[in-house]
């Protein structure tokens, strides 16, 4: 089974960029499953609108994962009604959306699980008082067939420890959230692919795909880069943050980065 995973899609331009190339990429790599983290794909970079979700799914993405921005707008929350749009699993009941999906890929069963670390979720109002540690959620989750994890987190250490902990039980633990692609690609001894951060599919020249002037003004004004809010995604050349995995019997046998 060939799996393509795209890191955080940032803004409208990046969404359209990916949609235009998805079918070509699927065909070229003979991908059986395509997953994309799209929690920043809205025009303002905050959340996923119904248009982005529907367009990505129609364009060739099979599962959309999320993170701390999954509830940033009412439309983002509505997008979570789609069973193929995930948000972090490790929350108690009552938060909109679902954190895992089991689907048939050819003659194989695959479970996609979306998790997040505490740092990524600390300022999410929808998750206030409802956060559950990622490994606890993993142990309680229904996992059928080949398991692929989007681990949306800030901390390199936590990502690495989690991957080692589930080595052999997950086919892949793929880090998202920092938008900065990490160079090393790992296939752990038990057959789990691990990437600290897949990186963003988004515009270059800014800060994590966003314009930087507002952040700089806040930093200079009070030392708080978020004093004046979060700017819109910058317009610029799009970088592709993606990895390809070849998985056999629930274990990764090949892992490479696409650019």
PDB file of C-alpha atoms in Angstrom:
ATOM      1  CA  UNK A   1       0.000   0.000   0.000  1.00  0.00           C
ATOM      2  CA  UNK A   2       1.337   3.426  -0.997  1.00  0.00           C
ATOM      3  CA  UNK A   3       0.358   6.360   1.241  1.00  0.00           C
ATOM      4  CA  UNK A   4       0.884  10.053   0.545  1.00  0.00           C
ATOM      5  CA  UNK A   5       0.718  12.429   3.503  1.00  0.00           C
ATOM      6  CA  UNK A   6       0.687  16.219   3.091  1.00  0.00           C
ATOM      7  CA  UNK A   7       1.664  18.470   5.992  1.00  0.00           C
ATOM      8  CA  UNK A   8      -0.271  21.537   7.129  1.00  0.00           C
ATOM      9  CA  UNK A   9      -1.981  23.138   4.107  1.00  0.00           C
ATOM     10  CA  UNK A  10      -1.869  26.917   4.661  1.00  0.00           C
ATOM     11  CA  UNK A  11      -4.396  29.204   2.999  1.00  0.00           C
ATOM     12  CA  UNK A  12      -6.395  29.335  -0.200  1.00  0.00           C
ATOM     13  CA  UNK A  13      -3.458  29.503  -2.620  1.00  0.00           C
ATOM     14  CA  UNK A  14      -1.874  26.387  -1.148  1.00  0.00           C
ATOM     15  CA  UNK A  15      -5.214  24.572  -1.186  1.00  0.00           C
ATOM     16  CA  UNK A  16      -5.690  25.316  -4.867  1.00  0.00           C
ATOM     17  CA  UNK A  17      -2.043  24.436  -5.572  1.00  0.00           C
ATOM     18  CA  UNK A  18      -2.486  21.015  -4.008  1.00  0.00           C
ATOM     19  CA  UNK A  19      -5.855  20.311  -5.610  1.00  0.00           C
ATOM     20  CA  UNK A  20      -4.447  21.029  -9.092  1.00  0.00           C
ATOM     21  CA  UNK A  21      -1.650  18.506  -8.567  1.00  0.00           C
ATOM     22  CA  UNK A  22      -3.340  15.814  -6.519  1.00  0.00           C
ATOM     23  CA  UNK A  23      -4.492  13.547  -9.305  1.00  0.00           C
ATOM     24  CA  UNK A  24      -1.145  13.763 -11.060  1.00  0.00           C
ATOM     25  CA  UNK A  25       0.654  12.929  -7.815  1.00  0.00           C
ATOM     26  CA  UNK A  26      -1.711  10.051  -7.068  1.00  0.00           C
ATOM     27  CA  UNK A  27      -1.195   8.622 -10.518  1.00  0.00           C
ATOM     28  CA  UNK A  28       2.580   9.147 -10.584  1.00  0.00           C
ATOM     29  CA  UNK A  29       3.169   7.479  -7.226  1.00  0.00           C
ATOM     30  CA  UNK A  30       0.298   5.010  -7.599  1.00  0.00           C
ATOM     31  CA  UNK A  31      -0.987   6.127  -4.211  1.00  0.00           C
ATOM     32  CA  UNK A  32      -3.666   4.027  -2.572  1.00  0.00           C
ATOM     33  CA  UNK A  33      -4.371   6.494   0.250  1.00  0.00           C
ATOM     34  CA  UNK A  34      -3.906  10.267   0.534  1.00  0.00           C
ATOM     35  CA  UNK A  35      -4.059  12.126   3.858  1.00  0.00           C
ATOM     36  CA  UNK A  36      -3.690  15.889   4.312  1.00  0.00           C
ATOM     37  CA  UNK A  37      -3.587  18.056   7.402  1.00  0.00           C
ATOM     38  CA  UNK A  38      -5.754  21.044   6.457  1.00  0.00           C
ATOM     39  CA  UNK A  39      -6.398  22.881   9.732  1.00  0.00           C
ATOM     40  CA  UNK A  40      -4.860  26.051   8.242  1.00  0.00           C
ATOM     41  CA  UNK A  41      -6.422  25.809   4.781  1.00  0.00           C
ATOM     42  CA  UNK A  42      -9.117  28.489   5.238  1.00  0.00           C
ATOM     43  CA  UNK A  43      -8.521  31.765   3.357  1.00  0.00           C
ATOM     44  CA  UNK A  44      -7.422  33.427   6.608  1.00  0.00           C
ATOM     45  CA  UNK A  45      -5.357  30.374   7.586  1.00  0.00           C
ATOM     46  CA  UNK A  46      -7.495  29.636  10.622  1.00  0.00           C
ATOM     47  CA  UNK A  47      -9.457  26.402  10.351  1.00  0.00           C
ATOM     48  CA  UNK A  48     -10.942  24.515   7.433  1.00  0.00           C
ATOM     49  CA  UNK A  49     -13.997  25.827   5.624  1.00  0.00           C
ATOM     50  CA  UNK A  50     -16.531  23.530   4.027  1.00  0.00           C
ATOM     51  CA  UNK A  51     -15.259  24.626   0.608  1.00  0.00           C
ATOM     52  CA  UNK A  52     -11.685  23.619   1.413  1.00  0.00           C
ATOM     53  CA  UNK A  53     -12.754  20.291   2.885  1.00  0.00           C
ATOM     54  CA  UNK A  54     -15.106  19.427   0.022  1.00  0.00           C
ATOM     55  CA  UNK A  55     -12.624  20.547  -2.632  1.00  0.00           C
ATOM     56  CA  UNK A  56      -9.704  18.619  -1.148  1.00  0.00           C
ATOM     57  CA  UNK A  57     -11.802  15.476  -0.801  1.00  0.00           C
ATOM     58  CA  UNK A  58     -13.192  15.817  -4.333  1.00  0.00           C
ATOM     59  CA  UNK A  59      -9.688  16.497  -5.634  1.00  0.00           C
ATOM     60  CA  UNK A  60      -8.183  13.285  -4.354  1.00  0.00           C
ATOM     61  CA  UNK A  61      -7.606  13.510  -0.591  1.00  0.00           C
ATOM     62  CA  UNK A  62      -9.129  10.562   1.278  1.00  0.00           C
ATOM     63  CA  UNK A  63      -8.793  11.810   4.864  1.00  0.00           C
ATOM     64  CA  UNK A  64      -8.300  15.321   6.257  1.00  0.00           C
ATOM     65  CA  UNK A  65      -6.656  15.732   9.650  1.00  0.00           C
ATOM     66  CA  UNK A  66      -6.598  18.781  11.912  1.00  0.00           C
ATOM     67  CA  UNK A  67      -5.211  20.263  15.082  1.00  0.00           C
ATOM     68  CA  UNK A  68      -5.515  23.267  17.341  1.00  0.00           C
ATOM     69  CA  UNK A  69      -7.221  25.375  14.631  1.00  0.00           C
ATOM     70  CA  UNK A  70      -9.971  22.845  13.921  1.00  0.00           C
ATOM     71  CA  UNK A  71     -12.585  24.934  15.778  1.00  0.00           C
ATOM     72  CA  UNK A  72     -11.466  28.444  14.791  1.00  0.00           C
ATOM     73  CA  UNK A  73     -14.733  29.446  13.112  1.00  0.00           C
ATOM     74  CA  UNK A  74     -18.341  28.247  12.940  1.00  0.00           C
ATOM     75  CA  UNK A  75     -17.663  27.047   9.401  1.00  0.00           C
ATOM     76  CA  UNK A  76     -14.662  25.056  10.616  1.00  0.00           C
ATOM     77  CA  UNK A  77     -16.876  23.356  13.163  1.00  0.00           C
ATOM     78  CA  UNK A  78     -19.425  22.554  10.443  1.00  0.00           C
ATOM     79  CA  UNK A  79     -16.672  20.987   8.331  1.00  0.00           C
ATOM     80  CA  UNK A  80     -16.114  18.507  11.168  1.00  0.00           C
ATOM     81  CA  UNK A  81     -19.534  17.007  10.395  1.00  0.00           C
ATOM     82  CA  UNK A  82     -17.907  15.313   7.405  1.00  0.00           C
ATOM     83  CA  UNK A  83     -16.807  11.850   8.582  1.00  0.00           C
ATOM     84  CA  UNK A  84     -13.593  12.146   6.579  1.00  0.00           C
ATOM     85  CA  UNK A  85     -12.529  15.336   8.393  1.00  0.00           C
ATOM     86  CA  UNK A  86     -10.741  14.632  11.687  1.00  0.00           C
ATOM     87  CA  UNK A  87      -9.597  16.700  14.663  1.00  0.00           C
ATOM     88  CA  UNK A  88      -7.424  15.589  17.615  1.00  0.00           C
ATOM     89  CA  UNK A  89      -8.855  12.494  19.273  1.00  0.00           C
ATOM     90  CA  UNK A  90      -7.468  13.160  22.724  1.00  0.00           C
ATOM     91  CA  UNK A  91     -10.354  15.203  24.088  1.00  0.00           C
ATOM     92  CA  UNK A  92     -13.228  14.243  26.349  1.00  0.00           C
ATOM     93  CA  UNK A  93     -16.775  13.948  25.008  1.00  0.00           C
ATOM     94  CA  UNK A  94     -18.662  17.057  24.004  1.00  0.00           C
ATOM     95  CA  UNK A  95     -16.132  18.627  21.636  1.00  0.00           C
ATOM     96  CA  UNK A  96     -17.353  18.712  18.010  1.00  0.00           C
ATOM     97  CA  UNK A  97     -15.823  16.279  15.563  1.00  0.00           C
ATOM     98  CA  UNK A  98     -14.132  12.900  15.654  1.00  0.00           C
ATOM     99  CA  UNK A  99     -10.501  11.915  16.063  1.00  0.00           C
ATOM    100  CA  UNK A 100     -10.211   8.674  14.142  1.00  0.00           C
ATOM    101  CA  UNK A 101     -11.501   7.005  11.024  1.00  0.00           C
ATOM    102  CA  UNK A 102     -11.357   3.416   9.838  1.00  0.00           C
ATOM    103  CA  UNK A 103     -11.705   2.874   6.109  1.00  0.00           C
ATOM    104  CA  UNK A 104     -11.092   0.250   3.456  1.00  0.00           C
ATOM    105  CA  UNK A 105      -8.178   0.888   1.119  1.00  0.00           C
ATOM    106  CA  UNK A 106      -8.341  -1.709  -1.599  1.00  0.00           C
ATOM    107  CA  UNK A 107      -8.481  -5.002   0.244  1.00  0.00           C
ATOM    108  CA  UNK A 108      -6.858  -3.563   3.390  1.00  0.00           C
ATOM    109  CA  UNK A 109      -8.304  -1.861   6.461  1.00  0.00           C
ATOM    110  CA  UNK A 110      -6.674   1.354   7.649  1.00  0.00           C
ATOM    111  CA  UNK A 111      -7.276   3.411  10.780  1.00  0.00           C
ATOM    112  CA  UNK A 112      -6.199   7.059  10.749  1.00  0.00           C
ATOM    113  CA  UNK A 113      -5.810   8.642  14.189  1.00  0.00           C
ATOM    114  CA  UNK A 114      -5.319  12.364  14.846  1.00  0.00           C
ATOM    115  CA  UNK A 115      -3.584  13.286  18.126  1.00  0.00           C
ATOM    116  CA  UNK A 116      -2.130  16.503  19.581  1.00  0.00           C
ATOM    117  CA  UNK A 117       0.164  17.453  22.423  1.00  0.00           C
ATOM    118  CA  UNK A 118      -0.755  19.707  25.341  1.00  0.00           C
ATOM    119  CA  UNK A 119       1.315  22.639  24.121  1.00  0.00           C
ATOM    120  CA  UNK A 120      -0.437  22.755  20.760  1.00  0.00           C
ATOM    121  CA  UNK A 121      -3.840  22.650  22.449  1.00  0.00           C
ATOM    122  CA  UNK A 122      -3.218  24.947  25.411  1.00  0.00           C
ATOM    123  CA  UNK A 123      -5.010  27.995  23.983  1.00  0.00           C
ATOM    124  CA  UNK A 124      -7.888  26.174  22.248  1.00  0.00           C
ATOM    125  CA  UNK A 125     -11.123  27.343  23.879  1.00  0.00           C
ATOM    126  CA  UNK A 126     -13.122  24.393  22.523  1.00  0.00           C
ATOM    127  CA  UNK A 127     -10.759  22.036  24.321  1.00  0.00           C
ATOM    128  CA  UNK A 128     -10.474  23.929  27.614  1.00  0.00           C
ATOM    129  CA  UNK A 129     -10.625  21.436  30.464  1.00  0.00           C
ATOM    130  CA  UNK A 130     -11.172  18.565  28.023  1.00  0.00           C
ATOM    131  CA  UNK A 131      -7.609  17.623  27.037  1.00  0.00           C
ATOM    132  CA  UNK A 132      -6.533  14.000  27.478  1.00  0.00           C
ATOM    133  CA  UNK A 133      -2.875  12.917  27.172  1.00  0.00           C
ATOM    134  CA  UNK A 134      -2.123  11.542  23.729  1.00  0.00           C
ATOM    135  CA  UNK A 135      -0.938   8.124  24.857  1.00  0.00           C
ATOM    136  CA  UNK A 136      -4.022   7.626  27.039  1.00  0.00           C
ATOM    137  CA  UNK A 137      -6.220   8.342  24.020  1.00  0.00           C
ATOM    138  CA  UNK A 138      -4.109   5.942  21.946  1.00  0.00           C
ATOM    139  CA  UNK A 139      -4.585   3.094  24.410  1.00  0.00           C
ATOM    140  CA  UNK A 140      -8.353   3.688  24.507  1.00  0.00           C
ATOM    141  CA  UNK A 141      -8.789   4.100  20.749  1.00  0.00           C
ATOM    142  CA  UNK A 142     -10.290   1.472  18.468  1.00  0.00           C
ATOM    143  CA  UNK A 143      -7.470   0.514  16.111  1.00  0.00           C
ATOM    144  CA  UNK A 144      -8.191  -1.826  13.223  1.00  0.00           C
ATOM    145  CA  UNK A 145      -5.783  -2.881  10.509  1.00  0.00           C
ATOM    146  CA  UNK A 146      -2.928  -0.603   9.503  1.00  0.00           C
ATOM    147  CA  UNK A 147      -2.711   2.432  11.814  1.00  0.00           C
ATOM    148  CA  UNK A 148      -1.440   5.850  10.722  1.00  0.00           C
ATOM    149  CA  UNK A 149      -1.105   8.699  13.247  1.00  0.00           C
ATOM    150  CA  UNK A 150      -1.006  12.438  12.608  1.00  0.00           C
ATOM    151  CA  UNK A 151       0.674  13.750  15.765  1.00  0.00           C
ATOM    152  CA  UNK A 152       0.032  17.497  15.893  1.00  0.00           C
ATOM    153  CA  UNK A 153       2.512  18.849  18.375  1.00  0.00           C
ATOM    154  CA  UNK A 154       5.119  21.421  19.336  1.00  0.00           C
ATOM    155  CA  UNK A 155       7.574  19.244  21.210  1.00  0.00           C
ATOM    156  CA  UNK A 156      10.168  17.212  19.338  1.00  0.00           C
ATOM    157  CA  UNK A 157      10.872  15.153  22.449  1.00  0.00           C
ATOM    158  CA  UNK A 158       7.227  14.173  22.945  1.00  0.00           C
ATOM    159  CA  UNK A 159       6.817  13.257  19.296  1.00  0.00           C
ATOM    160  CA  UNK A 160       9.893  11.052  19.380  1.00  0.00           C
ATOM    161  CA  UNK A 161       8.911   9.372  22.635  1.00  0.00           C
ATOM    162  CA  UNK A 162       5.387   8.686  21.395  1.00  0.00           C
ATOM    163  CA  UNK A 163       6.702   7.167  18.169  1.00  0.00           C
ATOM    164  CA  UNK A 164       9.059   4.895  20.091  1.00  0.00           C
ATOM    165  CA  UNK A 165       6.254   3.903  22.445  1.00  0.00           C
ATOM    166  CA  UNK A 166       3.954   2.771  19.629  1.00  0.00           C
ATOM    167  CA  UNK A 167       6.702   1.344  17.414  1.00  0.00           C
ATOM    168  CA  UNK A 168       5.354  -1.802  15.803  1.00  0.00           C
ATOM    169  CA  UNK A 169       1.736  -0.968  16.648  1.00  0.00           C
ATOM    170  CA  UNK A 170       1.447   1.982  14.245  1.00  0.00           C
ATOM    171  CA  UNK A 171       2.634   1.948  10.661  1.00  0.00           C
ATOM    172  CA  UNK A 172       3.463   5.647  10.909  1.00  0.00           C
ATOM    173  CA  UNK A 173       3.626   8.569  13.330  1.00  0.00           C
ATOM    174  CA  UNK A 174       3.787  11.753  11.267  1.00  0.00           C
ATOM    175  CA  UNK A 175       4.434  15.032  13.022  1.00  0.00           C
ATOM    176  CA  UNK A 176       2.565  18.185  12.036  1.00  0.00           C
ATOM    177  CA  UNK A 177       1.993  21.687  13.506  1.00  0.00           C
ATOM    178  CA  UNK A 178       5.380  23.447  13.356  1.00  0.00           C
ATOM    179  CA  UNK A 179       5.192  23.867   9.546  1.00  0.00           C
ATOM    180  CA  UNK A 180       8.977  23.438   9.361  1.00  0.00           C
ATOM    181  CA  UNK A 181       9.977  20.214   7.641  1.00  0.00           C
ATOM    182  CA  UNK A 182      12.562  18.186   9.539  1.00  0.00           C
ATOM    183  CA  UNK A 183      15.307  16.488   7.561  1.00  0.00           C
ATOM    184  CA  UNK A 184      15.682  13.044   9.206  1.00  0.00           C
ATOM    185  CA  UNK A 185      13.246  10.321   8.157  1.00  0.00           C
ATOM    186  CA  UNK A 186      13.061   7.281  10.415  1.00  0.00           C
ATOM    187  CA  UNK A 187      11.772   3.766  10.047  1.00  0.00           C
ATOM    188  CA  UNK A 188      11.945   2.461  13.615  1.00  0.00           C
ATOM    189  CA  UNK A 189      12.915  -1.149  14.403  1.00  0.00           C
ATOM    190  CA  UNK A 190       9.300  -2.289  14.738  1.00  0.00           C
ATOM    191  CA  UNK A 191       8.351  -0.916  11.322  1.00  0.00           C
ATOM    192  CA  UNK A 192       6.888   2.458  12.324  1.00  0.00           C
ATOM    193  CA  UNK A 193       7.687   5.383  10.020  1.00  0.00           C
ATOM    194  CA  UNK A 194       8.438   8.543  11.977  1.00  0.00           C
ATOM    195  CA  UNK A 195       8.911  12.142  10.868  1.00  0.00           C
ATOM    196  CA  UNK A 196       9.233  14.839  13.533  1.00  0.00           C
ATOM    197  CA  UNK A 197       7.461  17.299  11.246  1.00  0.00           C
ATOM    198  CA  UNK A 198       6.278  16.738   7.698  1.00  0.00           C
ATOM    199  CA  UNK A 199       6.330  20.500   7.094  1.00  0.00           C
ATOM    200  CA  UNK A 200       3.739  22.746   5.510  1.00  0.00           C
ATOM    201  CA  UNK A 201       2.186  22.807   2.091  1.00  0.00           C
ATOM    202  CA  UNK A 202       2.040  26.553   1.950  1.00  0.00           C
ATOM    203  CA  UNK A 203       3.510  29.869   0.816  1.00  0.00           C
ATOM    204  CA  UNK A 204       7.134  30.699   1.500  1.00  0.00           C
ATOM    205  CA  UNK A 205       8.513  34.064   2.566  1.00  0.00           C
ATOM    206  CA  UNK A 206       6.514  34.521   5.756  1.00  0.00           C
ATOM    207  CA  UNK A 207       6.194  32.988   9.213  1.00  0.00           C
ATOM    208  CA  UNK A 208       4.753  29.460   9.017  1.00  0.00           C
ATOM    209  CA  UNK A 209       3.056  30.555   5.797  1.00  0.00           C
ATOM    210  CA  UNK A 210       1.554  33.707   7.308  1.00  0.00           C
ATOM    211  CA  UNK A 211       2.505  37.338   6.761  1.00  0.00           C
ATOM    212  CA  UNK A 212       5.036  38.566   9.289  1.00  0.00           C
ATOM    213  CA  UNK A 213       4.456  42.341   9.587  1.00  0.00           C
ATOM    214  CA  UNK A 214       1.685  41.997  12.190  1.00  0.00           C
ATOM    215  CA  UNK A 215       3.777  39.603  14.280  1.00  0.00           C
ATOM    216  CA  UNK A 216       6.779  41.927  14.095  1.00  0.00           C
ATOM    217  CA  UNK A 217       4.662  44.944  15.092  1.00  0.00           C
ATOM    218  CA  UNK A 218       3.348  43.075  18.137  1.00  0.00           C
ATOM    219  CA  UNK A 219       6.830  41.968  19.148  1.00  0.00           C
ATOM    220  CA  UNK A 220       8.185  45.498  18.889  1.00  0.00           C
ATOM    221  CA  UNK A 221       5.178  47.033  20.654  1.00  0.00           C
ATOM    222  CA  UNK A 222       4.863  44.834  23.715  1.00  0.00           C
ATOM    223  CA  UNK A 223       7.014  41.766  23.266  1.00  0.00           C
ATOM    224  CA  UNK A 224       3.889  39.757  22.393  1.00  0.00           C
ATOM    225  CA  UNK A 225       3.852  38.826  18.691  1.00  0.00           C
ATOM    226  CA  UNK A 226       0.142  38.016  18.922  1.00  0.00           C
ATOM    227  CA  UNK A 227      -0.874  41.419  20.333  1.00  0.00           C
ATOM    228  CA  UNK A 228      -2.476  42.445  17.045  1.00  0.00           C
ATOM    229  CA  UNK A 229      -3.806  39.013  16.092  1.00  0.00           C
ATOM    230  CA  UNK A 230      -2.738  36.549  13.422  1.00  0.00           C
ATOM    231  CA  UNK A 231      -2.161  37.905   9.909  1.00  0.00           C
ATOM    232  CA  UNK A 232      -3.520  36.267   6.775  1.00  0.00           C
ATOM    233  CA  UNK A 233      -1.397  33.790   4.811  1.00  0.00           C
ATOM    234  CA  UNK A 234       1.272  35.472   2.751  1.00  0.00           C
ATOM    235  CA  UNK A 235       1.206  35.295  -1.046  1.00  0.00           C
ATOM    236  CA  UNK A 236       4.266  33.608  -2.478  1.00  0.00           C
ATOM    237  CA  UNK A 237       5.741  30.474  -4.034  1.00  0.00           C
ATOM    238  CA  UNK A 238       4.238  27.315  -2.559  1.00  0.00           C
ATOM    239  CA  UNK A 239       6.414  24.674  -0.925  1.00  0.00           C
ATOM    240  CA  UNK A 240       5.205  21.079  -0.817  1.00  0.00           C
ATOM    241  CA  UNK A 241       5.581  19.403   2.569  1.00  0.00           C
ATOM    242  CA  UNK A 242       4.850  15.732   2.019  1.00  0.00           C
ATOM    243  CA  UNK A 243       6.076  12.211   2.588  1.00  0.00           C
ATOM    244  CA  UNK A 244       5.444   8.944   0.807  1.00  0.00           C
ATOM    245  CA  UNK A 245       5.253   5.599   2.586  1.00  0.00           C
ATOM    246  CA  UNK A 246       5.114   2.062   1.336  1.00  0.00           C
ATOM    247  CA  UNK A 247       3.403  -0.122   3.915  1.00  0.00           C
ATOM    248  CA  UNK A 248       3.219  -3.912   3.976  1.00  0.00           C
ATOM    249  CA  UNK A 249       1.258  -5.874   6.585  1.00  0.00           C
ATOM    250  CA  UNK A 250       0.983  -2.852   8.857  1.00  0.00           C
ATOM    251  CA  UNK A 251       4.709  -2.022   8.741  1.00  0.00           C
ATOM    252  CA  UNK A 252       6.489   0.665   6.746  1.00  0.00           C
ATOM    253  CA  UNK A 253       9.110  -0.686   4.379  1.00  0.00           C
ATOM    254  CA  UNK A 254       9.914   2.560   2.561  1.00  0.00           C
ATOM    255  CA  UNK A 255       9.745   6.220   3.541  1.00  0.00           C
ATOM    256  CA  UNK A 256      10.744   9.223   1.432  1.00  0.00           C
ATOM    257  CA  UNK A 257      10.160  12.955   1.329  1.00  0.00           C
ATOM    258  CA  UNK A 258       8.470  14.653  -1.620  1.00  0.00           C
ATOM    259  CA  UNK A 259       9.277  18.218  -2.657  1.00  0.00           C
TER     260      UNK A 259
END
